[in-house]
Tab-separated table of C-alpha atoms in Angstrom:
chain	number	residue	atom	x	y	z
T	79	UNK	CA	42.515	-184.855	152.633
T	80	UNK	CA	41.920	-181.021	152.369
T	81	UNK	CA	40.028	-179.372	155.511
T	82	UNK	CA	37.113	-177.064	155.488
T	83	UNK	CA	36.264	-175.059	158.190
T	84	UNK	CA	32.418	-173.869	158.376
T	85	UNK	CA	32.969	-171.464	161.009
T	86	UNK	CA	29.317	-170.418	162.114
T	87	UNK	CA	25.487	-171.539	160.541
T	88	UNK	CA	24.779	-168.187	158.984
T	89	UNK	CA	22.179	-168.121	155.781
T	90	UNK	CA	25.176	-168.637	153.450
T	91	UNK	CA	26.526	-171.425	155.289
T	92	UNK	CA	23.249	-173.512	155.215
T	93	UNK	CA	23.533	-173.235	151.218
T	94	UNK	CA	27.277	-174.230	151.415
T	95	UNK	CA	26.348	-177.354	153.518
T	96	UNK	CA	23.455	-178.379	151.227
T	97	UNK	CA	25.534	-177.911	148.420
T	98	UNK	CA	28.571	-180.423	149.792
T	99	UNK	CA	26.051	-183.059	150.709
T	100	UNK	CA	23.912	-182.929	147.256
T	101	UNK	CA	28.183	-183.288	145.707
T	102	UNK	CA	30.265	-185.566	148.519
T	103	UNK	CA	33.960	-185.400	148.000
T	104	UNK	CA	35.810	-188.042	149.819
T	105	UNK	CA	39.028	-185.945	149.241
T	106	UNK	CA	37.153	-182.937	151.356
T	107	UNK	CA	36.771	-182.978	155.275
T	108	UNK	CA	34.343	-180.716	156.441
T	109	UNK	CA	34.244	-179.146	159.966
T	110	UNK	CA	30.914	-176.975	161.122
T	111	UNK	CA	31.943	-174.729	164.672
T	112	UNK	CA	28.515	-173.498	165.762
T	113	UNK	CA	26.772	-173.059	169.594
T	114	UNK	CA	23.691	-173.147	168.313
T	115	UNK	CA	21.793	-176.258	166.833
T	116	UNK	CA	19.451	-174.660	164.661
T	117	UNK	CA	19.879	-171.211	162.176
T	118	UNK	CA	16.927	-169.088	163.090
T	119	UNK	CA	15.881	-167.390	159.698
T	120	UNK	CA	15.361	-163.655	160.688
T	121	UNK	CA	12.561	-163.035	157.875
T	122	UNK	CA	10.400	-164.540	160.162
T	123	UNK	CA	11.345	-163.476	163.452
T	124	UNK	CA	9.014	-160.358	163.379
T	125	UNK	CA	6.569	-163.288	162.279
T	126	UNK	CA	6.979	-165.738	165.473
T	127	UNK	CA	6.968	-162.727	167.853
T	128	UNK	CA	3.926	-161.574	166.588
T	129	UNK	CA	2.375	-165.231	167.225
T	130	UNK	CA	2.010	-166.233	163.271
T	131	UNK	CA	4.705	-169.152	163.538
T	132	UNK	CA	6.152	-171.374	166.086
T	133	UNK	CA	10.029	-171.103	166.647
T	134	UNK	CA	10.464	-174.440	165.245
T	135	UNK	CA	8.861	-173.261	161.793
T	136	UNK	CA	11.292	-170.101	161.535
T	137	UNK	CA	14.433	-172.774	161.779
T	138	UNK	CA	17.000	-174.196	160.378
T	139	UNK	CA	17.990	-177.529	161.587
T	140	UNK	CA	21.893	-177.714	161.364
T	141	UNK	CA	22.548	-181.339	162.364
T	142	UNK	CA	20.823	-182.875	159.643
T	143	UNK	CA	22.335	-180.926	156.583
T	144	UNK	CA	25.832	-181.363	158.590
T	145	UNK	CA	25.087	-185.193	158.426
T	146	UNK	CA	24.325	-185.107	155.163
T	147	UNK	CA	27.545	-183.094	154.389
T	148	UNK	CA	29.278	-186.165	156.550
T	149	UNK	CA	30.377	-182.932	158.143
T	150	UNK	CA	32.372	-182.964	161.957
T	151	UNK	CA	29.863	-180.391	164.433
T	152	UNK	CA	31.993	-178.383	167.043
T	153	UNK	CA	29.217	-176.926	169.526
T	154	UNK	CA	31.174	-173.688	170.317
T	155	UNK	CA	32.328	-170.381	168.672
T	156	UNK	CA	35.451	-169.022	168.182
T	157	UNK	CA	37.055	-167.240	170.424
T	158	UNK	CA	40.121	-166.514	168.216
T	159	UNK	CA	41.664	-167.739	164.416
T	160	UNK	CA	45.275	-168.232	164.247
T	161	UNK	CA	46.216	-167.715	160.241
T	162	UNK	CA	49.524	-168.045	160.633
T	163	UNK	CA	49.097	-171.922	161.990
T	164	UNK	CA	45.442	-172.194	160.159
T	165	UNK	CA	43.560	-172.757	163.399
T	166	UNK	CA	40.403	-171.732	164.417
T	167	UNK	CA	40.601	-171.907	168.549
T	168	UNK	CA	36.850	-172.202	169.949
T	169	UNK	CA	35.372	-171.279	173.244
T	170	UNK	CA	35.519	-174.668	174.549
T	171	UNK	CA	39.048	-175.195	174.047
T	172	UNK	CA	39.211	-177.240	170.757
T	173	UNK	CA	41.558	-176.331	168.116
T	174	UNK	CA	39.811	-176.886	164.747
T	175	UNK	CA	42.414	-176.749	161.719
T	176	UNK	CA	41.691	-175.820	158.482
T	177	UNK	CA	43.135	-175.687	154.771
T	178	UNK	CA	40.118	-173.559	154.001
T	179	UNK	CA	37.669	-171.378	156.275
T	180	UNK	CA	34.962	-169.698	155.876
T	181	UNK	CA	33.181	-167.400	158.312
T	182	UNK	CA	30.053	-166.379	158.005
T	183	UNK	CA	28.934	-166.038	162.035
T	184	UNK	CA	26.727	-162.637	161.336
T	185	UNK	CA	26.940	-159.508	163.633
T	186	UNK	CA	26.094	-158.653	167.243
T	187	UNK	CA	24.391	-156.172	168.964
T	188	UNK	CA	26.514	-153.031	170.000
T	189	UNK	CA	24.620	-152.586	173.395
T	190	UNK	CA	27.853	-151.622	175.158
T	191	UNK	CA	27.954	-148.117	173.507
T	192	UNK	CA	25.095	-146.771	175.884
T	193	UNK	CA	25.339	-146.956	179.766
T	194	UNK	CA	23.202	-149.809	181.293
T	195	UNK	CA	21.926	-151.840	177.893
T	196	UNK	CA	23.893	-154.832	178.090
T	197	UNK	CA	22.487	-155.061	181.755
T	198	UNK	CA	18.661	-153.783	180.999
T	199	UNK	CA	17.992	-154.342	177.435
T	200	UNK	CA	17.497	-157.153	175.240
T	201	UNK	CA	19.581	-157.350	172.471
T	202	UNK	CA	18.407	-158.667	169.131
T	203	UNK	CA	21.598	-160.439	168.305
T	204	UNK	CA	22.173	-163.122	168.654
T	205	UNK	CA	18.410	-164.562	167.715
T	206	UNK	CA	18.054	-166.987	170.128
T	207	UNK	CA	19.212	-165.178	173.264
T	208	UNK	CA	16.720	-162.663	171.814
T	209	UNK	CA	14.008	-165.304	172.261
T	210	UNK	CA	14.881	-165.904	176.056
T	211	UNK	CA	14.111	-162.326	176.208
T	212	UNK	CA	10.774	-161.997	174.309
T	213	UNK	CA	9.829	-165.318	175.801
T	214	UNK	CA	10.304	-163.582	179.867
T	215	UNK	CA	8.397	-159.977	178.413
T	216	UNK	CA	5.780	-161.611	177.002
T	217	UNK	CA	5.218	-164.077	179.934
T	218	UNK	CA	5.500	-160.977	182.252
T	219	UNK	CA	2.712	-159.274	180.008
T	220	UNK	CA	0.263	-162.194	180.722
T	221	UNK	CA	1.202	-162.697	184.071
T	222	UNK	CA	1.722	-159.066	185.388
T	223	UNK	CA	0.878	-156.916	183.069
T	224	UNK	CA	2.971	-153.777	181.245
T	225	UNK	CA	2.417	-150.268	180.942
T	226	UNK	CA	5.112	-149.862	178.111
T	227	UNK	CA	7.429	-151.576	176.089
T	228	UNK	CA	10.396	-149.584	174.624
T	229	UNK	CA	12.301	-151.063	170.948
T	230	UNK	CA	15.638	-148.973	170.448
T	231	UNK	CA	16.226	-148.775	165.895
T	232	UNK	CA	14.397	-147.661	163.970
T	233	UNK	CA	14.978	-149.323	161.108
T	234	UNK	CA	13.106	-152.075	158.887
T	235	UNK	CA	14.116	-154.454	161.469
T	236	UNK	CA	12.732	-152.189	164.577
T	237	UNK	CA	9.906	-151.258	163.051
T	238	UNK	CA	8.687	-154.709	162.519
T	239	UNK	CA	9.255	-155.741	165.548
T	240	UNK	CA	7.053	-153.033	166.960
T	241	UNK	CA	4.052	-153.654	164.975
T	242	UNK	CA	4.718	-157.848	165.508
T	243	UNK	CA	4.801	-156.882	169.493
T	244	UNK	CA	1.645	-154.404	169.526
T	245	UNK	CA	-0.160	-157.394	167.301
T	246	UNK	CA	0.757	-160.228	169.873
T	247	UNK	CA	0.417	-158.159	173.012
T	248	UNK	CA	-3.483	-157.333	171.616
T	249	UNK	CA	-3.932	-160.587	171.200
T	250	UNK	CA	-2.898	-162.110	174.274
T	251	UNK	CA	-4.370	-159.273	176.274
T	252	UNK	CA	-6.601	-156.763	174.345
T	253	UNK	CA	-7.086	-153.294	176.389
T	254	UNK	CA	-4.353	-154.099	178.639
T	255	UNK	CA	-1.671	-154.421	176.152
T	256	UNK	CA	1.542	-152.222	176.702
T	257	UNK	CA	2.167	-149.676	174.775
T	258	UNK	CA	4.915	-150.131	172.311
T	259	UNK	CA	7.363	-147.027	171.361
T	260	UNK	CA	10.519	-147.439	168.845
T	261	UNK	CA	13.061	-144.785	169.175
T	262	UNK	CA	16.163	-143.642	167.111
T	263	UNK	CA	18.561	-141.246	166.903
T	264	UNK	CA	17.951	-140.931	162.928
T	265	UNK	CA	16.368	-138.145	161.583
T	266	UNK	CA	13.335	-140.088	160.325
T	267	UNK	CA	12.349	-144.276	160.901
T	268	UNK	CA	13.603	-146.466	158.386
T	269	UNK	CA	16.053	-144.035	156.670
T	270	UNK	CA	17.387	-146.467	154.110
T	271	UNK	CA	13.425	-146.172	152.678
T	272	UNK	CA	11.898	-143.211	150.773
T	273	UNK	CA	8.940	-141.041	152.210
T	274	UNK	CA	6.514	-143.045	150.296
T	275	UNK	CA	7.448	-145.878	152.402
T	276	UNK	CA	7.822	-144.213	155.665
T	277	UNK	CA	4.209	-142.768	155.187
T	278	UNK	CA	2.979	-145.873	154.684
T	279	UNK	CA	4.226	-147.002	158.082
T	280	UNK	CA	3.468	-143.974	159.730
T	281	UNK	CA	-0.052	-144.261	158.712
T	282	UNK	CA	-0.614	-147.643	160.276
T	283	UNK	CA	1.770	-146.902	163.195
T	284	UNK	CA	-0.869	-144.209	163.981
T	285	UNK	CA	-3.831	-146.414	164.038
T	286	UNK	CA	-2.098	-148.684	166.553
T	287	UNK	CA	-1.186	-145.870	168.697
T	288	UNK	CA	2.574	-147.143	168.370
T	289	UNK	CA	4.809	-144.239	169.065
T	290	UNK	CA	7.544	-143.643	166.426
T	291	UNK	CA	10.091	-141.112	168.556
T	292	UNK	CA	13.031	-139.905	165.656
T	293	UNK	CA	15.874	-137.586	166.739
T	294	UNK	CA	15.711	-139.630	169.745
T	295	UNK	CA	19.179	-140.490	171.022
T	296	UNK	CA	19.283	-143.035	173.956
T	297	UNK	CA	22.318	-142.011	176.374
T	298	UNK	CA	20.884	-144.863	179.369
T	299	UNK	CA	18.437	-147.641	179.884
T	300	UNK	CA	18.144	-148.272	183.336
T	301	UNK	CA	15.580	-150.661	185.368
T	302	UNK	CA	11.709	-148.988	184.025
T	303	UNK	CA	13.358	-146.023	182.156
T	304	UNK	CA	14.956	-144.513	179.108
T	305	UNK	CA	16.708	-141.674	179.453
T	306	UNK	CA	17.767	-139.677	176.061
T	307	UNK	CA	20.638	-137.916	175.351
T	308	UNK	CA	18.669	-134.258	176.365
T	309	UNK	CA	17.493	-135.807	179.604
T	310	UNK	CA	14.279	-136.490	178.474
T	311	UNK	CA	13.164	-140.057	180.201
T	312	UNK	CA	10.793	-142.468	179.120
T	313	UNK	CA	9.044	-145.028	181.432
T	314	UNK	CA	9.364	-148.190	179.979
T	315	UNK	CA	9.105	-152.046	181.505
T	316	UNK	CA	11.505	-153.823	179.281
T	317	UNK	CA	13.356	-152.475	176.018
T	318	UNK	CA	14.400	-153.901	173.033
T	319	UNK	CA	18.100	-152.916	171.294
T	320	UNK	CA	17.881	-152.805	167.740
T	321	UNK	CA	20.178	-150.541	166.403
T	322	UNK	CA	22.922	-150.749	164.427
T	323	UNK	CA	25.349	-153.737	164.012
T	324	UNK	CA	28.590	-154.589	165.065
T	325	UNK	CA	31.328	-157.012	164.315
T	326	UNK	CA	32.578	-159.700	166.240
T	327	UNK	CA	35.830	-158.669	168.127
T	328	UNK	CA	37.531	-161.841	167.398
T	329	UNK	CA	38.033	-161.015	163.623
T	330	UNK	CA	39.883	-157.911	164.788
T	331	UNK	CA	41.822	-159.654	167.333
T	332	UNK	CA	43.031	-162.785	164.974
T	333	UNK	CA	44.701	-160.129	162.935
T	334	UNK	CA	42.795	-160.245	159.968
T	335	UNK	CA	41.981	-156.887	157.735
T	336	UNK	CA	39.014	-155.717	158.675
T	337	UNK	CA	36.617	-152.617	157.216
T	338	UNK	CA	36.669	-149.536	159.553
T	339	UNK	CA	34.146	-151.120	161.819
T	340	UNK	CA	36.144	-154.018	162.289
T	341	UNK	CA	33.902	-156.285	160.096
T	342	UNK	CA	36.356	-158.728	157.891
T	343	UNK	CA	36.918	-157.237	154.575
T	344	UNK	CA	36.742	-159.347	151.715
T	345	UNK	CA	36.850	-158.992	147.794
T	346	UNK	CA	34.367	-159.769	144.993
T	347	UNK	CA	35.236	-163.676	145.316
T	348	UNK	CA	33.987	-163.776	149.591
T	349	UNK	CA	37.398	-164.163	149.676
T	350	UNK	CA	39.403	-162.292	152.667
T	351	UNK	CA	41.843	-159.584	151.209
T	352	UNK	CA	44.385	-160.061	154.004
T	353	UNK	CA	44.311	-164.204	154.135
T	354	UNK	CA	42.994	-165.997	150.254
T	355	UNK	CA	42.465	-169.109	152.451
T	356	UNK	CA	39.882	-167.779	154.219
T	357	UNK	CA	36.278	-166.449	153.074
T	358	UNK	CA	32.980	-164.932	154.910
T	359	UNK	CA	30.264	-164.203	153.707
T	360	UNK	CA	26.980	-162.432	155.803
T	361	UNK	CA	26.922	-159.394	157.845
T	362	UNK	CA	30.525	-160.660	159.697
T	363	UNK	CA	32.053	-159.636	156.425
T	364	UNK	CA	32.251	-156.728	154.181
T	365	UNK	CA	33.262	-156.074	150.748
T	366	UNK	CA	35.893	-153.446	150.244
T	367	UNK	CA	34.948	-153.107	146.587
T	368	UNK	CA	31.059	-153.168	146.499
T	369	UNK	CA	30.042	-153.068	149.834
T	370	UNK	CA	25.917	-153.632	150.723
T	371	UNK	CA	24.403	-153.231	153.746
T	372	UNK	CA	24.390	-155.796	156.497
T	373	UNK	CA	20.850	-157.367	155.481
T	374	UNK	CA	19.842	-161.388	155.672
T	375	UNK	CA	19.025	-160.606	151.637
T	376	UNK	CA	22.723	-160.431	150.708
T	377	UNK	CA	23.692	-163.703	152.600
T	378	UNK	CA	20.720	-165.081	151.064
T	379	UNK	CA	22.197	-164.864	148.008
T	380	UNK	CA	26.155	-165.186	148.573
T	381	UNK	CA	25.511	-168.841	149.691
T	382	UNK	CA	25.277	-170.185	145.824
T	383	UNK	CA	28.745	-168.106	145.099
T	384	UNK	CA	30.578	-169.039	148.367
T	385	UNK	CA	29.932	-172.697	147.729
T	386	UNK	CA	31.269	-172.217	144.730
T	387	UNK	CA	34.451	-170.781	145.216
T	388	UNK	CA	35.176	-172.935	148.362
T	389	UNK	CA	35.135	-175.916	146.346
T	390	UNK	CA	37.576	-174.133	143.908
T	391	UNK	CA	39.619	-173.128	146.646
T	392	UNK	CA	40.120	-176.300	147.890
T	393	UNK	CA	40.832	-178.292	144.400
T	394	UNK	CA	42.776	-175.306	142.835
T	395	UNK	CA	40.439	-174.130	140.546
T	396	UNK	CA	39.448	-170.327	139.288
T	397	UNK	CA	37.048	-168.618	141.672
T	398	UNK	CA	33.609	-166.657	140.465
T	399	UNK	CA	33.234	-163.206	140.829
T	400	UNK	CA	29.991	-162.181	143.011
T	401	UNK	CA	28.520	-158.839	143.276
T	402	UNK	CA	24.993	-158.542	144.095
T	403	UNK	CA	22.693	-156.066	142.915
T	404	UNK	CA	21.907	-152.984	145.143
T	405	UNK	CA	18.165	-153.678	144.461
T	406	UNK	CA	16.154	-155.765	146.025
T	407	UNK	CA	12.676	-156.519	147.200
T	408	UNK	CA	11.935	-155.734	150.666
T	409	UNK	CA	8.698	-156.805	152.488
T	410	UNK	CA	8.313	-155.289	155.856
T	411	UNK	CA	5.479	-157.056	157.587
T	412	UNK	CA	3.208	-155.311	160.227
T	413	UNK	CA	1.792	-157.432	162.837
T	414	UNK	CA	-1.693	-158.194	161.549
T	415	UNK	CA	-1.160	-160.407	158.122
T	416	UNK	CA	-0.298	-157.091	156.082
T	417	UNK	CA	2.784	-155.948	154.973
T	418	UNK	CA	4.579	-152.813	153.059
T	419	UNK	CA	6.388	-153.970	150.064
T	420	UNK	CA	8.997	-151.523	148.079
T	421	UNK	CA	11.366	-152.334	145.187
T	422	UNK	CA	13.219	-149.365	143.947
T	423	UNK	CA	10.865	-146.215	143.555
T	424	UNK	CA	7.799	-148.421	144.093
T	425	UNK	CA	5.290	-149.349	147.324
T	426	UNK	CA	2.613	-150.949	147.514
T	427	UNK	CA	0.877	-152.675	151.013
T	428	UNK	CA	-1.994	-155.130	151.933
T	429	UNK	CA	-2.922	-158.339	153.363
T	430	UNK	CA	-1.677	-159.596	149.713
T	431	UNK	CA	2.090	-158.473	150.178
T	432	UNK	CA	2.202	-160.209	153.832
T	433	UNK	CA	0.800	-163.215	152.122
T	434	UNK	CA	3.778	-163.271	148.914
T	435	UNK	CA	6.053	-162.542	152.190
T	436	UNK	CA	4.743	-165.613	154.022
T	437	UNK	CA	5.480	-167.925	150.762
T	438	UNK	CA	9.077	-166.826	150.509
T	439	UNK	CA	9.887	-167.039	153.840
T	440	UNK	CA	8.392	-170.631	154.001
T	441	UNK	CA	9.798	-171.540	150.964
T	442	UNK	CA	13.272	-170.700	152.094
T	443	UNK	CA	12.811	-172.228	155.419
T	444	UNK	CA	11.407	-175.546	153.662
T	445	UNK	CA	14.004	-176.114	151.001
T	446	UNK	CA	16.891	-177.162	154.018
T	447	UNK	CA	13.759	-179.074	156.157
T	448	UNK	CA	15.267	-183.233	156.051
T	449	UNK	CA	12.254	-183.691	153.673
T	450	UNK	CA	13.906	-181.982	151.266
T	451	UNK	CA	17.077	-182.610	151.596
T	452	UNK	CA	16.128	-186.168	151.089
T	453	UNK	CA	14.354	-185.227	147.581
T	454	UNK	CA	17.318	-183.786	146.802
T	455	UNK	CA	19.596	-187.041	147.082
C-alpha cells in the first residue's frame, strides 16, 4: 500500500481530502498531521471579528472529510521531515512515514523581527491563537474599556481587520469604543492596490476616524505603547501584528530547497524541486518559476491541481502543469456590510460587493460542511 502524508489542513489540503473520499483507493493510505481540528477560512476572519459570523460558520471541520478519506489524523505538527528516510517527525513524538507528502501548513507571523512583539502583540498567524487574542481584547473592551487599539500591516489583510474591529467595538460599546490605528512601514496602505483603491479606503477610513499611519516603521511594542523606528511612540492597549509572512523554520531545517525566505520552493507541478516525492502547496511554498503572492486565493485554487498530481504521483502517472493567473478578484470588506471590490484596473464598492463577498465565502465554507460531503457520495 502506497502512503500519503497530508502534512497540515491548509485550503488546498481540504480539496485534496474531499477529492480522495469522493475516489477511495484501497491501494492508497492516507495520513492527515494537523494540531488543529478545524481549518479556519481566512476570507471570513475580518467577518467574525467584526461580529457578522460565529467562529463555527468561518470553519472547516477536518475530522469529517478525514473520515470520509478513511484517512489516519495525527493531532500535532511537524517539528522536522527526514527525506532521506521519508519521515515526517511531529511535535508529539510520532514518526509518520510517507511514499508521498504534501505540505501545505501556511505561514507564520514574523513577530520576532521587532523587540517585544512575540511578548506584547498578537500575532495573526496562526488563526486560532489569533482568536484567543481577539477573544481577551474584545472582552477587555466590554469589561474595562480601551483608549486605543494598535493593528501593525497595512495591507488588504490589516486593513480589514481595522475597519471589522472599529465596526464591532461600535457595536458593543458605541462612544466608548477604542480607537483603532493600522501602521506600516510601506510608503502607502495596501501597496499591492492602485490609488483608486487606496482612495476608496481612505475615504471611509476617514469617516470612522480610523488612523491609517504609512512610513511608519515599528522598532518596539512594549506593555501600552508603540514605539517607531524615529522614536515616535504611540499609546496603545493591545496591538495586532499583521505584517508580512514568514516560513516555517522546519522546511529550512529538514534540508529541503527553499526560496530566499526560506519558504519551500516548488515547480509548476506543486512539486518540490529539491525532493519529487514531496509537494506543498499554500503560502508554506513558493514557486521558483511563477511565483504569486502568499494570498488564501492561490491555495484556493492549487487544491484541484495538487489532488491531481498526488494521485499521479502515487500510481506513476504524468503530473499537470498549474500556473495560476496573476489576476484575480479581490473583495476587501469594511466592517459595516460594504466592501471595496477591484479586478485589474477596476473598483467599485457598496453594500452590494460585501453581499457577492458574503456568498463566496459561504459557498466555499459550505461545499466541505458533512451535508455536503454526504451529497457528494
Amino acid at each position: 500500500m502506497k502512503r500519503l502524508v497530508l502534512l497540515g489542513g491548509g485550503h488546498a489540503h481540504v480539496h485534496v481530502l474531499k477529492a480522495i473520499g469522493d475516489a477511495l483507493d484501497p491501494a492508497v493510505g492516507v495520513t492527515l498531521v494537523t494540531p488543529v481540528e478545524r481549518q479556519l477560512y481566512s476570507g471570513m476572519l475580518p467577518g467574525y471579528v467584526a461580529g457578522h459570523y460565529g467562529l463555527d460558520e468561518c470553519g472547516i471541520a477536518l475530522s469529517p472529510l478525514a473520515d470520509r478519506a478513511r484517512a489516519l489524523v495525527v493531532r500535532s505538527s511537524a517539528s522536522l521531515v527526514n527525506p532521506s528516510m521519508r519521515e515526517v517527525i511531529c511535535a508529539n513524538g510520532e514518526v509518520v512515514p510517507y511514499d508521498v507528502l504534501s505540505i501545505d501548513v501556511g505561514s507564520r507571523s514574523p513577530v520576532e523581527a521587532v523587540a517585544g512583539a512575540a511578548e506584547h502583540a498578537v500575532a495573526v498567524r496562526p488563526l486560532e491563537r489569533f482568536v484567543e487574542g481577539w477573544e481577551r481584547v474584545l472582552a477587555r473592551v466590554r469589561q474595562e474599556g480601551m483608549t486605543a487599539v494598535s493593528i501593525v500591516g497595512g495591507g488588504a489583510a490589516g486593513v480589514e481587520l481595522a475597519f471589522a474591529m472599529d465596526h464591532r467595538f461600535r457595536s458593543e460599546v458605541g462612544d466608548a469604543a477604542p480607537h483603532v490605528r493600522v501602521l506600516t512601514d510601506m510608503s502607502a496602505i495596501v501597496p499591492e492596490n492602485g490609488d483608486a483603491v487606496r482612495g476608496r479606503l481612505l475615504r471611509l477610513a476617514g469617516l470612522r476616524n480610523i488612523g491609517m499611519h504609512a512610513k511608519s516603521r515599528v522598532a518596539e511594542v512594549g506593555t501600552g505603547f508603540l514605539r517607531l523606528k524615529d522614536n515616535i511612540e504611540f499609546a496603545t492597549d493591545a496591538t495586532f501584528w499583521v505584517a508580512g509572512a514568514a516560513a516555517p523554520e522546519f522546511i529550512r531545517d529538514s534540508g529541503l530547497r527553499t526560496d530566499a525566505r526560506g519558504f519551500l520552493a516548488v515547480n509548476d507541478f506543486l512539486q518540490a524541486v529539491s525532493h519529487p516525492e514531496i509537494f506543498g502547496a499554500g503560502d508554506c511554498a513558493t514557486s521558483v518559476e511563477n511565483p504569486r503572492p502568499k494570498a488564501g486565493v492561490f491555495a484556493v485554487r492549487s487544491g484541484p491541481a495538487l489532488a491531481a498530481n498526488l494521485f499521479a504521483a502515487l500510481h506513476g502517472g504524468l503530473l499537470d502543469r498549474h500556473v495560476s493567473s496573476r489576476r484575480f478578484l479581490a473583495l476587501i470588506s469594511c466592517g459595516n456590510r460594504r466592501a471595496v471590490g477591484v479586478y485589474g484596473s477596476l473598483s467599485f464598492e457598496g453594500g452590494w460587493v460585501w453581499r457577492w463577498k458574503d456568498r463566496i465565502d459561504r459557498g466555499f465554507v459550505a461545499q466541505y460542511s458533512p451535508e455536503s460531503l454526504a451529497r457528494a457520495r
